[in-house]
mmCIF file with all atom_site columns, C-alpha atoms in Angstrom:
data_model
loop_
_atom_site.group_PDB
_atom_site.id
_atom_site.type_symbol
_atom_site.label_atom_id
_atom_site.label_alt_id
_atom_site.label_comp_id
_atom_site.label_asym_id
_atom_site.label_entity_id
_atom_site.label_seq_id
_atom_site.pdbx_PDB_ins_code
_atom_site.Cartn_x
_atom_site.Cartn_y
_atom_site.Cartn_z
_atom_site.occupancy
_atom_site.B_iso_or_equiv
_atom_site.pdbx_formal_charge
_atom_site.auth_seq_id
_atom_site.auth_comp_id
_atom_site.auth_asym_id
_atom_site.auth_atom_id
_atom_site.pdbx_PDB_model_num
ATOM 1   C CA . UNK A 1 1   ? 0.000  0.000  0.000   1.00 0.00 ? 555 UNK A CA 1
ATOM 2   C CA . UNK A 1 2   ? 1.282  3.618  -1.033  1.00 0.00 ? 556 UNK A CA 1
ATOM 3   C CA . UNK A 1 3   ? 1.394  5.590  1.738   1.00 0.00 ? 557 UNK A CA 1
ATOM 4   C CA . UNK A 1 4   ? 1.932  9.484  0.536   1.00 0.00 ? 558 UNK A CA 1
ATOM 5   C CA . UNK A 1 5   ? 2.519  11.710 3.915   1.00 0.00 ? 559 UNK A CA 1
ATOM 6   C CA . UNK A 1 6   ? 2.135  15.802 3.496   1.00 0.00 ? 560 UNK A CA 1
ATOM 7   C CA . UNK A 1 7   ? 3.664  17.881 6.375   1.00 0.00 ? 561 UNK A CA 1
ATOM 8   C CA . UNK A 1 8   ? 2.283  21.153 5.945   1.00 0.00 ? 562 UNK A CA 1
ATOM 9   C CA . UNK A 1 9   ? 3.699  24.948 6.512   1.00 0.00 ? 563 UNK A CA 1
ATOM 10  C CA . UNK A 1 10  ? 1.971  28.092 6.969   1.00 0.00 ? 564 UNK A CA 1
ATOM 11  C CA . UNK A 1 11  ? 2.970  30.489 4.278   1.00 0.00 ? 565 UNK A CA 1
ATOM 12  C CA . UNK A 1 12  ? 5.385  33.407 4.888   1.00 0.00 ? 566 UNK A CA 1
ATOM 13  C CA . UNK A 1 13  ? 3.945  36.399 6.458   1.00 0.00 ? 567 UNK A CA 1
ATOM 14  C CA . UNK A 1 14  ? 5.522  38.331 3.354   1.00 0.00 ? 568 UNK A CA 1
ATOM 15  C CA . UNK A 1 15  ? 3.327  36.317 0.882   1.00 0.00 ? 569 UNK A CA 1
ATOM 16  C CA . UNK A 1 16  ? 1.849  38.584 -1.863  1.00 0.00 ? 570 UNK A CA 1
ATOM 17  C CA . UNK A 1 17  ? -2.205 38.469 -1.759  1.00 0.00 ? 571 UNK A CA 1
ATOM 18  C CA . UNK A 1 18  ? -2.640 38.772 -5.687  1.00 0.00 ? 572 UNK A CA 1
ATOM 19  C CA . UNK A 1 19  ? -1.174 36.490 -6.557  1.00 0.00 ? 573 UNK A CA 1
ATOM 20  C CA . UNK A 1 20  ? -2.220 33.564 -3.744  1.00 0.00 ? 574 UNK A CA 1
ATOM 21  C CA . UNK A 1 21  ? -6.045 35.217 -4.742  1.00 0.00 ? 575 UNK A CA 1
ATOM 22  C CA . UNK A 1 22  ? -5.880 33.456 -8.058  1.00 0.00 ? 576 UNK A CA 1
ATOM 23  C CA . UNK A 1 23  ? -6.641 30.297 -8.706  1.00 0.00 ? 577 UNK A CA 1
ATOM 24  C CA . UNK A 1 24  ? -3.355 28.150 -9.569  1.00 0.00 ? 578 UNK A CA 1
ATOM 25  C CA . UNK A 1 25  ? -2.695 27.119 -12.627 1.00 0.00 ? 579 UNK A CA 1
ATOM 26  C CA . UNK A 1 26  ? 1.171  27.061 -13.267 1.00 0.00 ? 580 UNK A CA 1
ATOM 27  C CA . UNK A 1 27  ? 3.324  25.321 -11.426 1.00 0.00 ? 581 UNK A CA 1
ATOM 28  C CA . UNK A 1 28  ? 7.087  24.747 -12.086 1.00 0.00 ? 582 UNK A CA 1
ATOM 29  C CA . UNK A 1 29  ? 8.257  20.989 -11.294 1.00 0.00 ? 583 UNK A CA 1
ATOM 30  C CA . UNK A 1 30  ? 12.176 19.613 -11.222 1.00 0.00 ? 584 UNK A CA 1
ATOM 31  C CA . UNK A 1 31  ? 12.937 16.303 -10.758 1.00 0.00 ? 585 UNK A CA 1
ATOM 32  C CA . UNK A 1 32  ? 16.408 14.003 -12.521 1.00 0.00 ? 586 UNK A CA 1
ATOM 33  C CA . UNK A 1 33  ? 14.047 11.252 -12.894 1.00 0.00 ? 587 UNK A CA 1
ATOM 34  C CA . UNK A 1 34  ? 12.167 11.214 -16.162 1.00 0.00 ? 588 UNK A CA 1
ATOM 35  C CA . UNK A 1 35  ? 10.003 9.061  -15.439 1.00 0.00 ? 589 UNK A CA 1
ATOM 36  C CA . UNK A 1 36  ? 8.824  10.616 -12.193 1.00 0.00 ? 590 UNK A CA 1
ATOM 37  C CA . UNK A 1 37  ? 8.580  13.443 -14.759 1.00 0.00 ? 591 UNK A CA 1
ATOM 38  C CA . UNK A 1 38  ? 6.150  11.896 -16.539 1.00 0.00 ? 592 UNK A CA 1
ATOM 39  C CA . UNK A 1 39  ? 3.871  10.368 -13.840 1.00 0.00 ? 593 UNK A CA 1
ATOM 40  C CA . UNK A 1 40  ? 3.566  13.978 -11.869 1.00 0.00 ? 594 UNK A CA 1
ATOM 41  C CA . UNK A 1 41  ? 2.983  15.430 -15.613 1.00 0.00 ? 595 UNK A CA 1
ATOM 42  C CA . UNK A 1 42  ? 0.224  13.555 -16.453 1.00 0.00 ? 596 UNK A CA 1
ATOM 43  C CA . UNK A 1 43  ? -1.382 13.488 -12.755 1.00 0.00 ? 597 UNK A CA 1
ATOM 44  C CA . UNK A 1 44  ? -1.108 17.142 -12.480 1.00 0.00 ? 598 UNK A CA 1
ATOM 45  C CA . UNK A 1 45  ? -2.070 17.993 -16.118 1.00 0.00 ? 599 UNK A CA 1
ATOM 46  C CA . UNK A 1 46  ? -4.581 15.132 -16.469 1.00 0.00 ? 600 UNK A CA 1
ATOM 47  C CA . UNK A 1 47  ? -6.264 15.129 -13.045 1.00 0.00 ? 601 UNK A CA 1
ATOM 48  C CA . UNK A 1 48  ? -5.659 18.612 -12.302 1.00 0.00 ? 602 UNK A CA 1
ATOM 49  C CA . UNK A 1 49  ? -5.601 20.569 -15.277 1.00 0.00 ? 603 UNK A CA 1
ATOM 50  C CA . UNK A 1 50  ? -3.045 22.491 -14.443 1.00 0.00 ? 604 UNK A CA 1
ATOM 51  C CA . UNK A 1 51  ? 0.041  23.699 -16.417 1.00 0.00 ? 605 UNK A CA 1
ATOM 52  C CA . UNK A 1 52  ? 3.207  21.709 -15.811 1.00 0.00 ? 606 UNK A CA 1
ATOM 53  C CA . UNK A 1 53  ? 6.651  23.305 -16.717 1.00 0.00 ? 607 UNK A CA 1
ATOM 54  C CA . UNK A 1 54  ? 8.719  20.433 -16.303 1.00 0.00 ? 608 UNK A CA 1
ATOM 55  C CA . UNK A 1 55  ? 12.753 20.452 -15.662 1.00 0.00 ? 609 UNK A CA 1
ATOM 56  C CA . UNK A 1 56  ? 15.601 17.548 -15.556 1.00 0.00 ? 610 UNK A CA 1
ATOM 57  C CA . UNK A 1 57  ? 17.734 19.737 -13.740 1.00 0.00 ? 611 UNK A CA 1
ATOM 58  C CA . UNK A 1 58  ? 18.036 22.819 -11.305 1.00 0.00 ? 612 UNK A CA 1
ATOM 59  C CA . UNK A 1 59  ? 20.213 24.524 -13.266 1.00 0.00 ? 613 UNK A CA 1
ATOM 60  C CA . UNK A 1 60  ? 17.215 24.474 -16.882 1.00 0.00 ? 614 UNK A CA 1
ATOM 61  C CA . UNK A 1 61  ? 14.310 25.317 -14.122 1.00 0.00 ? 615 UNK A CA 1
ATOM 62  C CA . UNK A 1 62  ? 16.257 28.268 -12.802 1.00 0.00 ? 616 UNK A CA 1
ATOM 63  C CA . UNK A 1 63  ? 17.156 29.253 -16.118 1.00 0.00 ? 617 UNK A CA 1
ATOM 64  C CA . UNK A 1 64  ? 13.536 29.343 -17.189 1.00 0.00 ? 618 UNK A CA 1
ATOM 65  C CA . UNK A 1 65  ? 11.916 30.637 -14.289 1.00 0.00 ? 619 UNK A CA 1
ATOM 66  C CA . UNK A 1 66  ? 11.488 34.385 -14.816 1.00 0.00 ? 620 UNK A CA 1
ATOM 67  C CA . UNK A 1 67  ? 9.982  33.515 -18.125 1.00 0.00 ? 621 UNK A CA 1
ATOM 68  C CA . UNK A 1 68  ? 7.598  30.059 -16.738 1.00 0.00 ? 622 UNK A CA 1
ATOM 69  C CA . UNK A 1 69  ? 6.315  32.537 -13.995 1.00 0.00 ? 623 UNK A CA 1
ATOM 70  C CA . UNK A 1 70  ? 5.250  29.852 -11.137 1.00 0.00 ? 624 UNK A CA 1
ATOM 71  C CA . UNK A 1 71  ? 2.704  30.136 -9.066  1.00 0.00 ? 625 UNK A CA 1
ATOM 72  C CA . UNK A 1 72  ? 3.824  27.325 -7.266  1.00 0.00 ? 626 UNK A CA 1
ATOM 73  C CA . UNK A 1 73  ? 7.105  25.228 -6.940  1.00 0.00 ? 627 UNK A CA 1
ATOM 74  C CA . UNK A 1 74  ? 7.151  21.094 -6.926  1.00 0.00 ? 628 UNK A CA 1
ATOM 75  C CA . UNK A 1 75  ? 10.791 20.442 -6.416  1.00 0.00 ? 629 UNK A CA 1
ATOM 76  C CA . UNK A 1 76  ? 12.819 17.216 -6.138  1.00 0.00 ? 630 UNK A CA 1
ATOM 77  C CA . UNK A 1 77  ? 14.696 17.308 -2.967  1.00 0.00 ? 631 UNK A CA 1
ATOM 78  C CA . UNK A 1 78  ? 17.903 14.811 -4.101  1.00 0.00 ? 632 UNK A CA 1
ATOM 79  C CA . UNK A 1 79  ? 18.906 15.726 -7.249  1.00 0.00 ? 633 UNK A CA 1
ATOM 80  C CA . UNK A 1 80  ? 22.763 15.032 -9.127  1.00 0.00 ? 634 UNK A CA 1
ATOM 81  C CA . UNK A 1 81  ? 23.137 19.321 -9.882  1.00 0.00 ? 635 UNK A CA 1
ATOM 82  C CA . UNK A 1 82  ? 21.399 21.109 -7.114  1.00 0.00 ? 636 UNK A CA 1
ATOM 83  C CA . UNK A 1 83  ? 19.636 19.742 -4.162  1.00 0.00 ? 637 UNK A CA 1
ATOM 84  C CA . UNK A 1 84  ? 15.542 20.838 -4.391  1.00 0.00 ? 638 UNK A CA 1
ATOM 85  C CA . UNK A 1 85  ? 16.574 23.528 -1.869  1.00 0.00 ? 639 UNK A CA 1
ATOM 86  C CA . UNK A 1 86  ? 19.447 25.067 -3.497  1.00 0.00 ? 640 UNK A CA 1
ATOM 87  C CA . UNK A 1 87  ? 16.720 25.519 -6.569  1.00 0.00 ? 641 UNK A CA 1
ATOM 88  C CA . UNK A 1 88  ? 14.581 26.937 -4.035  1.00 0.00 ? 642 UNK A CA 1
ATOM 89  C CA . UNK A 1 89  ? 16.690 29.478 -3.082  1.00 0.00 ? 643 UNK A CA 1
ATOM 90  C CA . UNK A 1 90  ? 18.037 30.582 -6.648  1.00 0.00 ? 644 UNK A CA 1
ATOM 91  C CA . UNK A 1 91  ? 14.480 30.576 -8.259  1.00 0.00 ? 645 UNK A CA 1
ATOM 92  C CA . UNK A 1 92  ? 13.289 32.956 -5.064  1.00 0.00 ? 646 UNK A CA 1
ATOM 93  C CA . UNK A 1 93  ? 15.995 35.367 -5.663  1.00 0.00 ? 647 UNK A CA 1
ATOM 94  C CA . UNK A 1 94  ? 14.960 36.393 -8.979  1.00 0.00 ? 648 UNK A CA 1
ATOM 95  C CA . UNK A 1 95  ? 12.313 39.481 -9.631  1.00 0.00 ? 649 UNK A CA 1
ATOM 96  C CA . UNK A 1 96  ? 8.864  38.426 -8.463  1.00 0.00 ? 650 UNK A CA 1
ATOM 97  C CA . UNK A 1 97  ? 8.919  34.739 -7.310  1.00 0.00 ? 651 UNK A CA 1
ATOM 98  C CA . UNK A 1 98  ? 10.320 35.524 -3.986  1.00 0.00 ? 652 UNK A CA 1
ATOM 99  C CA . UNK A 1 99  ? 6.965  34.262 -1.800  1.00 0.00 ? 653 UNK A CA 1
ATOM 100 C CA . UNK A 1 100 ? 6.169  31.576 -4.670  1.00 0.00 ? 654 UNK A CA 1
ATOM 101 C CA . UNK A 1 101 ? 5.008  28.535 -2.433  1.00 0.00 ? 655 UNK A CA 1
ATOM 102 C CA . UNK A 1 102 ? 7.131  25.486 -2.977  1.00 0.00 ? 656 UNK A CA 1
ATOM 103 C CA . UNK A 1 103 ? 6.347  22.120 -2.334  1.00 0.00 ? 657 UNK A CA 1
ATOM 104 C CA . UNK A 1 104 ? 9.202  19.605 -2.133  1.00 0.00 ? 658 UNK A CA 1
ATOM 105 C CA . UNK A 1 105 ? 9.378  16.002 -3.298  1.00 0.00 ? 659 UNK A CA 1
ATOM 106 C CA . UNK A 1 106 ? 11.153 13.658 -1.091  1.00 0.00 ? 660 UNK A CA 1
ATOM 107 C CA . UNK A 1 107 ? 11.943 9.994  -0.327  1.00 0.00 ? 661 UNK A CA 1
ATOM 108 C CA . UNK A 1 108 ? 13.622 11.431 2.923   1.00 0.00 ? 662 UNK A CA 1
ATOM 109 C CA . UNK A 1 109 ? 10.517 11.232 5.105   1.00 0.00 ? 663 UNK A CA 1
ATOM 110 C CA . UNK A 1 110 ? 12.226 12.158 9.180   1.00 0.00 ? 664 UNK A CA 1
ATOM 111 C CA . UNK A 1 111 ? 10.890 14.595 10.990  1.00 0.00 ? 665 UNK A CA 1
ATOM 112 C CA . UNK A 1 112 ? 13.802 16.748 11.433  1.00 0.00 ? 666 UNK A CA 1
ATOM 113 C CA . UNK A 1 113 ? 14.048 17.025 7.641   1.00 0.00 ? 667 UNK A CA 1
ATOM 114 C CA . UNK A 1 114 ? 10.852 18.413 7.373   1.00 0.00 ? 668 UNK A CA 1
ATOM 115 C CA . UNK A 1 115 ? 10.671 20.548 10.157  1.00 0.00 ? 669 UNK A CA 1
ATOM 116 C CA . UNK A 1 116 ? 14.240 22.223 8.811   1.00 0.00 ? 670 UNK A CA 1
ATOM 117 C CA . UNK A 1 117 ? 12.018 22.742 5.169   1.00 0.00 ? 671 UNK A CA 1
ATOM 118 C CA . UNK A 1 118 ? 8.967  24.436 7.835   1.00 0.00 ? 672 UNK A CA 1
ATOM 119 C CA . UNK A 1 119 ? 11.559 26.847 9.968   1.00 0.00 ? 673 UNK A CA 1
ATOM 120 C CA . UNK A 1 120 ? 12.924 27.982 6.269   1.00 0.00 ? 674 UNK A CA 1
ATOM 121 C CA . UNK A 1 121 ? 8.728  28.714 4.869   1.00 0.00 ? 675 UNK A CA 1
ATOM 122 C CA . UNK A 1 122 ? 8.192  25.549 2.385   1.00 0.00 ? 676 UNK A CA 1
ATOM 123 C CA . UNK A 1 123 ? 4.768  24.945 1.898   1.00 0.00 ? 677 UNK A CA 1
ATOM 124 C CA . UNK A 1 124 ? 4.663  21.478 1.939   1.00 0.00 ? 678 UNK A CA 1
ATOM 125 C CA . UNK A 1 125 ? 6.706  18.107 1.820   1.00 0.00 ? 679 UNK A CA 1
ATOM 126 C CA . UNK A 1 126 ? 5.158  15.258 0.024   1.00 0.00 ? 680 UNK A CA 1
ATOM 127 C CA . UNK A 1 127 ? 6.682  12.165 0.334   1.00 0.00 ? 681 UNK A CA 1
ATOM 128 C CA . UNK A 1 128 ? 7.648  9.348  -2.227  1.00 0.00 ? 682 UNK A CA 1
ATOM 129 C CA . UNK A 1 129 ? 5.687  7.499  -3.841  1.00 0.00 ? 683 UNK A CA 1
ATOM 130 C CA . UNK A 1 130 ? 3.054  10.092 -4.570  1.00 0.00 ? 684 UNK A CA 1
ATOM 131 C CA . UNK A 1 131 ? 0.003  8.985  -6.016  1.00 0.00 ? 685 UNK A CA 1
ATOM 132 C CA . UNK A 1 132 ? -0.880 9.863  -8.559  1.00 0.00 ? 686 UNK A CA 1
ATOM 133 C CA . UNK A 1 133 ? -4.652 10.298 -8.268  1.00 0.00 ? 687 UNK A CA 1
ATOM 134 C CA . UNK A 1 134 ? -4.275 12.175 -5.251  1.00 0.00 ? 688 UNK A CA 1
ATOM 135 C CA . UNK A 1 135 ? -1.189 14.486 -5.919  1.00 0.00 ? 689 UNK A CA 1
ATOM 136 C CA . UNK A 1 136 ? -3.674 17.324 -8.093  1.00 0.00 ? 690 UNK A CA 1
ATOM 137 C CA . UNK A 1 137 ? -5.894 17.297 -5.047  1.00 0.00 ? 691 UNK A CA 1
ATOM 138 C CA . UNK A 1 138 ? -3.216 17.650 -2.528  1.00 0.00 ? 692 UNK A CA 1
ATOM 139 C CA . UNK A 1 139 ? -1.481 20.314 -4.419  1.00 0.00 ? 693 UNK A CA 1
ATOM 140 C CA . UNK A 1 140 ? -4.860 22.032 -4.848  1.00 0.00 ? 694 UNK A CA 1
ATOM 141 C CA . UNK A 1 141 ? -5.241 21.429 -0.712  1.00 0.00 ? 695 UNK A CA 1
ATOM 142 C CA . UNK A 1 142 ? -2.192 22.957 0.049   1.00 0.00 ? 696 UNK A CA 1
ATOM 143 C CA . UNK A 1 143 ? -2.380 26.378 -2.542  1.00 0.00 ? 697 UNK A CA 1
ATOM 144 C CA . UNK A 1 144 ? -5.834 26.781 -0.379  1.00 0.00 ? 698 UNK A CA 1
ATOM 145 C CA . UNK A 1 145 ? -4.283 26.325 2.438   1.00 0.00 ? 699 UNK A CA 1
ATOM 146 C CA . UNK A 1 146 ? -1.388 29.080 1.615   1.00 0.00 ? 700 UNK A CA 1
ATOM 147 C CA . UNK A 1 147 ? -3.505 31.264 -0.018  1.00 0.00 ? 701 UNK A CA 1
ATOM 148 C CA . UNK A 1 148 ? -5.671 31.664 3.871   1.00 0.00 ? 702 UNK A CA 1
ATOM 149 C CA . UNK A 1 149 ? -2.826 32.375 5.896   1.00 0.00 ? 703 UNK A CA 1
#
């Protein structure tokens, strides 16, 4: 059985109200494995109907995201260029994405990991395996969720 565990964060106090208003739609997602790729493509696209800007590598999604303009962040924790939180960090420097909520992807499931993610603002840590007929509603969950605090 597929157990998929979310640990939640409140959203920074900074967060900008226009854009957590709207509904989300665009969400940037970085992961090495390409077939992860696909499975959180098709879930989020299929289930969800959002749009998917999908990236083998830190390096490509920080690269593209001043042009992709996120409204949300689905990041691969343990990747071979950048870890999930050095993306994090270069993708919230840049000109308007600084509150953009993230959401990382991890097979790294202690406690301590994810309360060090909470104490630096993540929105959320979903753990591998996702499932895929649940990850669109748990995405959708936790943009409400941000978007009220």
């Amino acid at each position: 059985m597929n157990m998929t565990t979310i640990v939640e964060f409140p959203a920074k106090e900074s967060e900008e109200i226009s854009v957590m208003s709207k509904p989300l739609e665009t969400i940037l997602h970085v992961d090495d494995d390409a077939d992860i790729r696909v499975i959180i493509k098709m879930s989020l696209e299929t289930v969800g109907s959002f749009n998917v800007h999908q990236f083998a590598s830190g390096q490509e999604a920080v690269e593209a995201a001043a042009s992709v303009q996120p409204q949300m962040l689905l990041l691969d924790m343990m990747m071979p260029d950048m870890s999930g939180e050095e993306v994090w960090k270069l993708i919230t420097q840049q000109p308007g994405l600084a509150t953009v909520p993230t959401v990382f992807l991890t097979a790294k499931a202690e406690d301590s990991f994810s309360q060090e993610l909470r104490r630096k603002g993540a929105a959320a840590v979903i753990t591998k395996p996702v499932d895929p007929m649940l990850l669109a509603s748990q995405i959708k969950e936790i943009w409400h969720k941000a978007s009220q605090s």
